[in-house]
Amino acid sequence: MAIKITGTGSYIPDMIEKNEDFHQHEFLNADGSTINHPNEIIVDKFKAITGIQERRYADDQLTSSDLGFLAAQKAIEDANINPEEIDYIICAHNFGDVKANTIQSDILPCLASRVKHSLRIKNPKCVAYDILFGCPGWVEGVIQAKAFIKSGMAKKCLVIGSETLSRVVDKHDRDSMIYSDGAGATIVEATDDDEGGILAHETASFTYDEAYYLYFGNSNNQELCKDTRYIKMHGRKIYEFALSNVPQAMKTCLDSSGVDINDVKKVLIHQANEKMDEAIIKRFYRLYKTEAPEGVMPMSIHKLGNSSVATVPTLFDLIRNNKLENQSLKKGDIIIFASVGAGMHVNAIVYKY
C-alpha cells in the first residue's frame, strides 16, 4: 500500500492588488511614528526583499471556508472519487471566517464542517475538523491524513489549506503587503500501488523562546484603530529561525526517506519571502555539500503573495496542471514539501510523485 495525493485543486481569487496600490497607504512605525521615506521607496524595497509584485484578495461575498469549498470541489473531481467515501476532512487555517469589512473571526461551526456542509456530504462518519498550525497547517494536515490511513482509521482524506489574510492585516504596517488570500486542497488516499507516495515526514514545534514571533497585536495607528488587533510578526527573528531550522528539518526528513539528495526534483516550500526561501534552499543543499539545481524551487509568490496555509497546495496544483511556466512533474519525481510558521512550527514531507 502507498499513501498518495490522488487529486488537487486550488482557488485563486480574481481580485489583484498590485504593489502600486500601496503608494497611497499611510505606513507607520510600530510606535506610531512617521516613516521618513516616501511610499514608492518603501514598496520598492519590499519587492526587492520578498519578490512580491502583486497578491490576490477574495471577493467580499466569499469567506475562507467558501474558498476551501471551491478548492475541495476541484480536488474531489480531479481524484475522481465519491465524496461520500471521504473519511476525514481536515481544514487548515489561522483566523476562521472573517467577513469583509468586519473585525470578528467566526469559527463556530469549524471551517471543515462548513466545507462538508457545502459539499453536501451526508455520511456522518466523514469526520470534519480544523487544524490551527500556522502556515505549515496544510503540510501537517497531510501528515495527519497519512497517520489515519496507515493506522487503518481511514482510506480517503480531504486536506485543505484556506485563508483570507487580507482581512486581518494592519494597513498601517508595511508587513501587510506580504499577505494574500487563497485556498488549496488535496485528496490523500491509500492505493494498491506499492510505489511512491509519502515516503517520510518531519515535524517540530519550537515554543520555548519562539512562540510569539508571530502574534496578534495592536495597529501601528492607535488613533484610528485603537481596539482592533492584527497579525503581527518579528520579521528578523522569523528569518533567522527559518534559516536555522527549516534546512535541518528537510535534511532529517530526506535522510529518513532513504532518497539521495541528487534525486530530488522539486522543493515546494511555503511561499513566505523569496529571499528567505532562496537562503533556506542554499543552506539545505549546503548540508549535503552540493549546489541547489536550477529550477528546483518553483515560486508563485511573485503574483500570488503569501496566502499562508494555501501556498504549498496551490503551488503543487499549479505545477501538476502545467500552469506554472517552466515547471512540470512526471511519475517518479521526488518532491519535498516544507513549511515554517506561527508556533513556531516547522515540517516537511518527502513525496514520490
mmCIF file of C-alpha atoms in Angstrom:
data_model
loop_
_atom_site.group_PDB
_atom_site.id
_atom_site.type_symbol
_atom_site.label_atom_id
_atom_site.label_comp_id
_atom_site.label_asym_id
_atom_site.label_seq_id
_atom_site.Cartn_x
_atom_site.Cartn_y
_atom_site.Cartn_z
ATOM 1 C CA MET A 1 0.000 0.000 0.000
ATOM 2 C CA ALA A 2 1.158 3.502 -0.834
ATOM 3 C CA ILE A 3 -0.368 6.699 0.554
ATOM 4 C CA LYS A 4 -0.692 9.175 -2.265
ATOM 5 C CA ILE A 5 -2.129 12.526 -3.215
ATOM 6 C CA THR A 6 -4.576 11.493 -5.933
ATOM 7 C CA GLY A 7 -6.271 14.830 -6.560
ATOM 8 C CA THR A 8 -5.533 18.521 -6.192
ATOM 9 C CA GLY A 9 -7.480 21.734 -6.532
ATOM 10 C CA SER A 10 -6.968 25.397 -5.767
ATOM 11 C CA TYR A 11 -8.934 28.610 -5.672
ATOM 12 C CA ILE A 12 -7.059 31.755 -6.618
ATOM 13 C CA PRO A 13 -9.179 34.901 -6.142
ATOM 14 C CA ASP A 14 -9.704 37.191 -9.131
ATOM 15 C CA MET A 15 -9.034 40.483 -7.348
ATOM 16 C CA ILE A 16 -5.440 41.606 -7.944
ATOM 17 C CA GLU A 17 -3.784 44.038 -5.540
ATOM 18 C CA LYS A 18 -0.609 45.389 -7.131
ATOM 19 C CA ASN A 19 2.330 46.934 -5.304
ATOM 20 C CA GLU A 20 1.471 50.330 -6.772
ATOM 21 C CA ASP A 21 -1.875 50.172 -4.952
ATOM 22 C CA PHE A 22 0.043 50.691 -1.686
ATOM 23 C CA HIS A 23 1.518 54.019 -2.764
ATOM 24 C CA GLN A 24 -1.376 55.853 -1.111
ATOM 25 C CA HIS A 25 -1.239 53.959 2.201
ATOM 26 C CA GLU A 26 -0.155 55.653 5.420
ATOM 27 C CA PHE A 27 2.608 53.369 6.691
ATOM 28 C CA LEU A 28 3.835 53.989 10.225
ATOM 29 C CA ASN A 29 6.481 52.525 12.501
ATOM 30 C CA ALA A 30 5.363 50.152 15.271
ATOM 31 C CA ASP A 31 5.345 53.031 17.788
ATOM 32 C CA GLY A 32 3.136 55.115 15.517
ATOM 33 C CA SER A 33 5.873 57.455 14.360
ATOM 34 C CA THR A 34 6.224 58.550 10.739
ATOM 35 C CA ILE A 35 8.492 56.620 8.381
ATOM 36 C CA ASN A 36 10.949 59.025 6.775
ATOM 37 C CA HIS A 37 10.733 57.546 3.286
ATOM 38 C CA PRO A 38 8.153 58.023 0.539
ATOM 39 C CA ASN A 39 5.891 55.031 -0.088
ATOM 40 C CA GLU A 40 7.415 54.415 -3.508
ATOM 41 C CA ILE A 41 10.761 53.651 -1.860
ATOM 42 C CA ILE A 42 9.106 51.521 0.852
ATOM 43 C CA VAL A 43 7.263 49.469 -1.764
ATOM 44 C CA ASP A 44 10.318 49.051 -3.997
ATOM 45 C CA LYS A 45 12.405 47.830 -1.056
ATOM 46 C CA PHE A 46 9.603 45.444 -0.099
ATOM 47 C CA LYS A 47 9.567 43.951 -3.597
ATOM 48 C CA ALA A 48 13.354 43.542 -3.648
ATOM 49 C CA ILE A 49 13.252 41.546 -0.386
ATOM 50 C CA THR A 50 10.088 39.467 -0.784
ATOM 51 C CA GLY A 51 9.824 39.156 -4.576
ATOM 52 C CA ILE A 52 6.117 40.003 -4.375
ATOM 53 C CA GLN A 53 4.792 42.112 -7.244
ATOM 54 C CA GLU A 54 1.085 41.558 -6.607
ATOM 55 C CA ARG A 55 -1.236 39.478 -4.471
ATOM 56 C CA ARG A 56 -4.829 38.204 -4.582
ATOM 57 C CA TYR A 57 -7.722 39.269 -2.375
ATOM 58 C CA ALA A 58 -11.015 37.391 -2.087
ATOM 59 C CA ASP A 59 -14.280 38.946 -3.228
ATOM 60 C CA ASP A 60 -16.262 40.489 -0.382
ATOM 61 C CA GLN A 61 -19.013 37.859 -0.524
ATOM 62 C CA LEU A 62 -16.585 34.971 -0.016
ATOM 63 C CA THR A 63 -15.117 33.727 3.270
ATOM 64 C CA SER A 64 -12.219 31.378 3.943
ATOM 65 C CA SER A 65 -14.498 28.333 4.172
ATOM 66 C CA ASP A 66 -16.007 29.301 0.791
ATOM 67 C CA LEU A 67 -12.544 29.341 -0.771
ATOM 68 C CA GLY A 68 -11.795 25.989 0.835
ATOM 69 C CA PHE A 69 -15.005 24.518 -0.536
ATOM 70 C CA LEU A 70 -14.241 25.726 -4.065
ATOM 71 C CA ALA A 71 -10.744 24.221 -3.934
ATOM 72 C CA ALA A 72 -12.099 20.994 -2.416
ATOM 73 C CA GLN A 73 -14.617 20.566 -5.232
ATOM 74 C CA LYS A 74 -11.786 20.632 -7.760
ATOM 75 C CA ALA A 75 -9.659 18.174 -5.777
ATOM 76 C CA ILE A 76 -12.533 15.697 -5.472
ATOM 77 C CA GLU A 77 -13.240 15.953 -9.193
ATOM 78 C CA ASP A 78 -9.551 15.563 -10.012
ATOM 79 C CA ALA A 79 -9.267 12.425 -7.858
ATOM 80 C CA ASN A 80 -12.490 11.091 -9.376
ATOM 81 C CA ILE A 81 -13.850 9.869 -6.042
ATOM 82 C CA ASN A 82 -17.276 9.757 -4.423
ATOM 83 C CA PRO A 83 -17.243 12.465 -1.707
ATOM 84 C CA GLU A 84 -19.378 10.195 0.483
ATOM 85 C CA GLU A 85 -16.338 7.910 0.767
ATOM 86 C CA ILE A 86 -14.165 10.597 2.379
ATOM 87 C CA ASP A 87 -13.290 9.581 5.953
ATOM 88 C CA TYR A 88 -11.756 12.834 7.176
ATOM 89 C CA ILE A 89 -11.935 16.479 6.141
ATOM 90 C CA ILE A 90 -9.001 18.361 7.656
ATOM 91 C CA CYS A 91 -9.094 22.118 7.151
ATOM 92 C CA ALA A 92 -6.014 24.170 7.999
ATOM 93 C CA HIS A 93 -6.461 27.903 8.578
ATOM 94 C CA ASN A 94 -5.474 30.548 11.117
ATOM 95 C CA PHE A 95 -8.297 33.027 11.579
ATOM 96 C CA GLY A 96 -11.553 31.270 10.693
ATOM 97 C CA ASP A 97 -14.140 33.034 8.576
ATOM 98 C CA VAL A 98 -13.647 36.793 8.750
ATOM 99 C CA LYS A 99 -16.336 38.527 6.723
ATOM 100 C CA ALA A 100 -15.295 41.526 4.631
ATOM 101 C CA ASN A 101 -15.285 44.862 6.468
ATOM 102 C CA THR A 102 -15.634 43.224 9.886
ATOM 103 C CA ILE A 103 -13.150 42.545 12.678
ATOM 104 C CA GLN A 104 -14.599 39.401 14.247
ATOM 105 C CA SER A 105 -13.453 35.873 13.477
ATOM 106 C CA ASP A 106 -16.109 33.178 13.161
ATOM 107 C CA ILE A 107 -15.076 29.565 13.850
ATOM 108 C CA LEU A 108 -18.409 28.163 15.040
ATOM 109 C CA PRO A 109 -19.006 25.721 13.462
ATOM 110 C CA CYS A 110 -15.459 24.838 12.420
ATOM 111 C CA LEU A 111 -14.486 25.538 8.813
ATOM 112 C CA ALA A 112 -14.173 21.829 7.981
ATOM 113 C CA SER A 113 -17.815 21.334 8.994
ATOM 114 C CA ARG A 114 -18.814 24.248 6.770
ATOM 115 C CA VAL A 115 -16.912 22.758 3.843
ATOM 116 C CA LYS A 116 -18.543 19.363 4.410
ATOM 117 C CA HIS A 117 -21.956 21.055 4.519
ATOM 118 C CA SER A 118 -21.251 22.914 1.264
ATOM 119 C CA LEU A 119 -20.094 19.676 -0.380
ATOM 120 C CA ARG A 120 -23.462 18.157 0.681
ATOM 121 C CA ILE A 121 -21.819 15.083 2.171
ATOM 122 C CA LYS A 122 -24.414 13.099 4.146
ATOM 123 C CA ASN A 123 -22.134 10.455 5.666
ATOM 124 C CA PRO A 124 -21.829 11.235 9.431
ATOM 125 C CA LYS A 125 -18.709 9.054 9.619
ATOM 126 C CA CYS A 126 -16.902 11.620 7.483
ATOM 127 C CA VAL A 127 -15.195 13.434 10.357
ATOM 128 C CA ALA A 128 -14.568 17.147 9.833
ATOM 129 C CA TYR A 129 -12.177 19.173 11.961
ATOM 130 C CA ASP A 130 -9.859 22.174 11.787
ATOM 131 C CA ILE A 131 -6.143 22.395 12.388
ATOM 132 C CA LEU A 132 -4.500 25.574 13.693
ATOM 133 C CA PHE A 133 -0.818 25.159 12.953
ATOM 134 C CA GLY A 134 0.240 28.422 11.360
ATOM 135 C CA CYS A 135 1.473 28.434 7.781
ATOM 136 C CA PRO A 136 2.591 24.753 7.963
ATOM 137 C CA GLY A 137 -1.057 23.729 8.551
ATOM 138 C CA TRP A 138 -1.692 22.042 5.201
ATOM 139 C CA VAL A 139 1.559 20.049 5.363
ATOM 140 C CA GLU A 140 0.655 18.966 8.906
ATOM 141 C CA GLY A 141 -2.834 18.009 7.730
ATOM 142 C CA VAL A 142 -1.309 15.711 5.111
ATOM 143 C CA ILE A 143 0.912 14.175 7.794
ATOM 144 C CA GLN A 144 -2.167 13.530 9.961
ATOM 145 C CA ALA A 145 -4.039 12.059 6.983
ATOM 146 C CA LYS A 146 -1.111 9.693 6.435
ATOM 147 C CA ALA A 147 -1.292 8.615 10.084
ATOM 148 C CA PHE A 148 -5.044 7.950 9.869
ATOM 149 C CA ILE A 149 -4.626 5.879 6.714
ATOM 150 C CA LYS A 150 -1.587 3.970 7.936
ATOM 151 C CA SER A 151 -3.376 3.062 11.176
ATOM 152 C CA GLY A 152 -6.400 1.747 9.295
ATOM 153 C CA MET A 153 -8.698 4.505 10.569
ATOM 154 C CA ALA A 154 -9.221 5.967 7.097
ATOM 155 C CA LYS A 155 -8.835 5.261 3.407
ATOM 156 C CA LYS A 156 -9.533 8.697 1.923
ATOM 157 C CA CYS A 157 -8.905 12.147 3.416
ATOM 158 C CA LEU A 158 -9.550 15.649 2.112
ATOM 159 C CA VAL A 159 -6.895 18.105 3.326
ATOM 160 C CA ILE A 160 -7.493 21.825 2.773
ATOM 161 C CA GLY A 161 -5.477 24.971 3.395
ATOM 162 C CA SER A 162 -7.538 28.164 3.174
ATOM 163 C CA GLU A 163 -7.045 31.738 4.350
ATOM 164 C CA THR A 164 -8.207 35.330 3.865
ATOM 165 C CA LEU A 165 -5.293 37.181 5.407
ATOM 166 C CA SER A 166 -6.268 40.456 3.720
ATOM 167 C CA ARG A 167 -8.938 40.813 6.415
ATOM 168 C CA VAL A 168 -6.633 40.570 9.421
ATOM 169 C CA VAL A 169 -3.797 42.891 8.356
ATOM 170 C CA ASP A 170 -2.953 46.321 9.710
ATOM 171 C CA LYS A 171 -2.964 48.645 6.703
ATOM 172 C CA HIS A 172 -0.568 50.968 8.537
ATOM 173 C CA ASP A 173 2.055 48.217 8.791
ATOM 174 C CA ARG A 174 4.466 47.599 5.893
ATOM 175 C CA ASP A 175 4.204 43.859 6.540
ATOM 176 C CA SER A 176 0.573 43.984 5.375
ATOM 177 C CA MET A 177 1.867 43.936 1.788
ATOM 178 C CA ILE A 178 3.065 40.334 2.204
ATOM 179 C CA TYR A 179 -0.300 38.723 2.811
ATOM 180 C CA SER A 180 -2.925 37.423 0.422
ATOM 181 C CA ASP A 181 -5.960 35.137 0.155
ATOM 182 C CA GLY A 182 -6.456 31.726 -1.429
ATOM 183 C CA ALA A 183 -7.108 28.027 -0.913
ATOM 184 C CA GLY A 184 -5.578 24.711 -1.925
ATOM 185 C CA ALA A 185 -6.965 21.212 -1.407
ATOM 186 C CA THR A 186 -5.806 17.637 -1.853
ATOM 187 C CA ILE A 187 -7.217 14.139 -1.677
ATOM 188 C CA VAL A 188 -4.888 11.805 0.216
ATOM 189 C CA GLU A 189 -5.722 8.117 -0.039
ATOM 190 C CA ALA A 190 -4.440 4.575 0.211
ATOM 191 C CA THR A 191 -3.648 2.976 -3.139
ATOM 192 C CA ASP A 192 -2.879 -0.568 -4.252
ATOM 193 C CA ASP A 193 0.305 0.713 -5.844
ATOM 194 C CA ASP A 194 3.373 -0.113 -3.747
ATOM 195 C CA GLU A 195 5.443 2.576 -5.459
ATOM 196 C CA GLY A 196 5.679 6.199 -4.435
ATOM 197 C CA GLY A 197 3.510 8.420 -2.298
ATOM 198 C CA ILE A 198 4.520 9.781 1.104
ATOM 199 C CA LEU A 199 7.942 8.375 1.968
ATOM 200 C CA ALA A 200 8.780 10.279 5.166
ATOM 201 C CA HIS A 201 7.810 13.286 7.251
ATOM 202 C CA GLU A 202 9.284 15.532 9.923
ATOM 203 C CA THR A 203 7.545 17.950 12.305
ATOM 204 C CA ALA A 204 8.738 20.128 15.180
ATOM 205 C CA SER A 205 7.323 22.900 17.385
ATOM 206 C CA PHE A 206 9.710 25.475 18.851
ATOM 207 C CA THR A 207 7.945 27.379 21.631
ATOM 208 C CA TYR A 208 10.440 27.991 24.443
ATOM 209 C CA ASP A 209 11.639 31.338 23.072
ATOM 210 C CA GLU A 210 9.920 31.365 19.682
ATOM 211 C CA ALA A 211 6.187 31.042 20.423
ATOM 212 C CA TYR A 212 5.375 34.722 19.875
ATOM 213 C CA TYR A 213 7.445 35.516 16.801
ATOM 214 C CA LEU A 214 4.037 35.791 15.089
ATOM 215 C CA TYR A 215 1.203 37.167 17.199
ATOM 216 C CA PHE A 216 -1.928 39.297 17.306
ATOM 217 C CA GLY A 217 -1.052 42.889 18.137
ATOM 218 C CA ASN A 218 -2.183 46.498 18.022
ATOM 219 C CA SER A 219 -2.263 48.660 14.913
ATOM 220 C CA ASN A 220 0.629 50.997 14.187
ATOM 221 C CA ASN A 221 -2.051 53.699 14.123
ATOM 222 C CA GLN A 222 -3.580 53.718 17.594
ATOM 223 C CA GLU A 223 -5.659 56.823 16.919
ATOM 224 C CA LEU A 224 -7.741 55.203 14.176
ATOM 225 C CA CYS A 225 -7.577 51.525 15.210
ATOM 226 C CA LYS A 226 -7.446 51.592 18.994
ATOM 227 C CA ASP A 227 -9.470 48.475 19.848
ATOM 228 C CA THR A 228 -8.620 46.190 16.932
ATOM 229 C CA ARG A 229 -5.741 43.721 16.777
ATOM 230 C CA TYR A 230 -3.997 42.385 13.695
ATOM 231 C CA ILE A 231 -1.494 39.770 12.572
ATOM 232 C CA LYS A 232 1.994 40.960 13.507
ATOM 233 C CA MET A 233 5.445 39.449 13.257
ATOM 234 C CA HIS A 234 9.063 39.872 14.314
ATOM 235 C CA GLY A 235 10.381 39.569 10.779
ATOM 236 C CA ARG A 236 14.103 39.399 11.527
ATOM 237 C CA LYS A 237 13.640 36.729 14.212
ATOM 238 C CA ILE A 238 11.460 34.642 11.879
ATOM 239 C CA TYR A 239 14.036 34.939 9.100
ATOM 240 C CA GLU A 240 16.861 33.777 11.369
ATOM 241 C CA PHE A 241 14.718 31.000 12.852
ATOM 242 C CA ALA A 242 13.724 29.689 9.424
ATOM 243 C CA LEU A 243 17.320 29.625 8.180
ATOM 244 C CA SER A 244 18.448 27.775 11.292
ATOM 245 C CA ASN A 245 15.687 25.169 11.450
ATOM 246 C CA VAL A 246 13.964 24.526 8.112
ATOM 247 C CA PRO A 247 17.017 23.181 6.209
ATOM 248 C CA GLN A 248 17.780 20.766 9.039
ATOM 249 C CA ALA A 249 14.163 19.546 9.194
ATOM 250 C CA MET A 250 14.242 18.945 5.454
ATOM 251 C CA LYS A 251 17.522 17.029 5.757
ATOM 252 C CA THR A 252 16.225 14.874 8.608
ATOM 253 C CA CYS A 253 13.142 14.078 6.534
ATOM 254 C CA LEU A 254 15.113 13.286 3.386
ATOM 255 C CA ASP A 255 17.563 11.094 5.281
ATOM 256 C CA SER A 256 14.640 9.190 6.825
ATOM 257 C CA SER A 257 13.208 8.562 3.362
ATOM 258 C CA GLY A 258 16.399 6.965 2.074
ATOM 259 C CA VAL A 259 16.331 9.194 -1.010
ATOM 260 C CA ASP A 260 19.578 10.689 -2.302
ATOM 261 C CA ILE A 261 19.765 14.477 -2.474
ATOM 262 C CA ASN A 262 20.609 14.260 -6.181
ATOM 263 C CA ASP A 263 17.274 12.551 -6.854
ATOM 264 C CA VAL A 264 15.209 15.472 -5.518
ATOM 265 C CA LYS A 265 13.421 17.151 -8.429
ATOM 266 C CA LYS A 266 11.370 19.835 -6.688
ATOM 267 C CA VAL A 267 11.238 21.552 -3.314
ATOM 268 C CA LEU A 268 7.830 23.111 -2.769
ATOM 269 C CA ILE A 269 8.415 25.407 0.174
ATOM 270 C CA HIS A 270 5.963 27.775 1.848
ATOM 271 C CA GLN A 271 5.870 30.975 -0.208
ATOM 272 C CA ALA A 272 6.648 33.473 2.545
ATOM 273 C CA ASN A 273 9.519 35.589 1.298
ATOM 274 C CA GLU A 274 11.615 34.992 -1.814
ATOM 275 C CA LYS A 275 14.963 35.934 -0.255
ATOM 276 C CA MET A 276 14.263 33.784 2.795
ATOM 277 C CA ASP A 277 13.205 30.779 0.696
ATOM 278 C CA GLU A 278 16.292 31.106 -1.517
ATOM 279 C CA ALA A 279 18.509 31.199 1.571
ATOM 280 C CA ILE A 280 16.766 28.117 3.014
ATOM 281 C CA ILE A 281 17.342 26.161 -0.203
ATOM 282 C CA LYS A 282 21.012 27.162 -0.358
ATOM 283 C CA ARG A 283 21.552 26.096 3.253
ATOM 284 C CA PHE A 284 19.691 22.817 2.681
ATOM 285 C CA TYR A 285 21.892 21.822 -0.234
ATOM 286 C CA ARG A 286 24.963 23.057 1.612
ATOM 287 C CA LEU A 287 24.221 20.421 4.284
ATOM 288 C CA TYR A 288 24.936 17.877 1.539
ATOM 289 C CA LYS A 289 27.951 19.836 0.304
ATOM 290 C CA THR A 290 26.368 20.485 -3.082
ATOM 291 C CA GLU A 291 24.731 23.305 -5.044
ATOM 292 C CA ALA A 292 20.978 23.690 -5.498
ATOM 293 C CA PRO A 293 19.975 22.746 -9.074
ATOM 294 C CA GLU A 294 18.451 25.474 -11.195
ATOM 295 C CA GLY A 295 14.656 25.437 -11.097
ATOM 296 C CA VAL A 296 14.433 23.096 -8.105
ATOM 297 C CA MET A 297 12.367 25.627 -6.112
ATOM 298 C CA PRO A 298 9.293 26.825 -8.049
ATOM 299 C CA MET A 299 7.870 30.161 -6.920
ATOM 300 C CA SER A 300 4.331 31.527 -7.026
ATOM 301 C CA ILE A 301 4.861 34.354 -4.538
ATOM 302 C CA HIS A 302 5.597 36.962 -7.221
ATOM 303 C CA LYS A 303 1.977 37.012 -8.399
ATOM 304 C CA LEU A 304 0.079 35.368 -5.524
ATOM 305 C CA GLY A 305 1.764 36.683 -2.379
ATOM 306 C CA ASN A 306 1.748 34.802 0.925
ATOM 307 C CA SER A 307 -1.581 33.040 1.486
ATOM 308 C CA SER A 308 -0.238 31.072 4.467
ATOM 309 C CA VAL A 309 -1.631 27.504 4.567
ATOM 310 C CA ALA A 310 -2.729 27.792 0.932
ATOM 311 C CA THR A 311 0.680 28.474 -0.631
ATOM 312 C CA VAL A 312 2.078 24.924 -0.813
ATOM 313 C CA PRO A 313 -1.064 23.074 -2.010
ATOM 314 C CA THR A 314 -1.785 25.858 -4.515
ATOM 315 C CA LEU A 315 1.778 25.689 -5.845
ATOM 316 C CA PHE A 316 1.521 21.894 -6.168
ATOM 317 C CA ASP A 317 -1.799 22.164 -8.005
ATOM 318 C CA LEU A 318 -0.424 24.763 -10.424
ATOM 319 C CA ILE A 319 2.579 22.589 -11.300
ATOM 320 C CA ARG A 320 0.500 19.411 -11.674
ATOM 321 C CA ASN A 321 -1.724 21.221 -14.141
ATOM 322 C CA ASN A 322 1.156 22.826 -16.062
ATOM 323 C CA LYS A 323 0.089 26.339 -15.059
ATOM 324 C CA LEU A 324 3.496 27.476 -13.841
ATOM 325 C CA GLU A 325 5.994 28.459 -16.508
ATOM 326 C CA ASN A 326 8.950 26.076 -16.988
ATOM 327 C CA GLN A 327 7.745 23.801 -14.191
ATOM 328 C CA SER A 328 6.356 20.267 -14.561
ATOM 329 C CA LEU A 329 6.282 16.894 -12.845
ATOM 330 C CA LYS A 330 6.485 13.343 -14.119
ATOM 331 C CA LYS A 331 5.833 9.993 -12.487
ATOM 332 C CA GLY A 332 8.610 9.006 -10.108
ATOM 333 C CA ASP A 333 9.807 12.548 -9.381
ATOM 334 C CA ILE A 334 10.866 13.176 -5.783
ATOM 335 C CA ILE A 335 9.298 16.241 -4.162
ATOM 336 C CA ILE A 336 9.958 17.825 -0.782
ATOM 337 C CA PHE A 337 7.098 19.806 0.768
ATOM 338 C CA ALA A 338 8.285 22.114 3.550
ATOM 339 C CA SER A 339 6.901 24.942 5.640
ATOM 340 C CA VAL A 340 7.544 27.184 8.614
ATOM 341 C CA GLY A 341 5.212 29.448 10.530
ATOM 342 C CA ALA A 342 3.444 30.623 13.658
ATOM 343 C CA GLY A 343 4.086 28.473 16.674
ATOM 344 C CA MET A 344 6.899 28.365 15.681
ATOM 345 C CA HIS A 345 6.309 25.199 13.691
ATOM 346 C CA VAL A 346 8.487 23.521 11.064
ATOM 347 C CA ASN A 347 7.573 20.493 8.952
ATOM 348 C CA ALA A 348 8.489 18.602 5.808
ATOM 349 C CA ILE A 349 7.344 15.673 3.668
ATOM 350 C CA VAL A 350 9.303 13.654 1.125
ATOM 351 C CA TYR A 351 6.952 12.517 -1.620
ATOM 352 C CA LYS A 352 7.407 10.337 -4.698
ATOM 353 C CA TYR A 353 5.085 11.558 -7.422
#
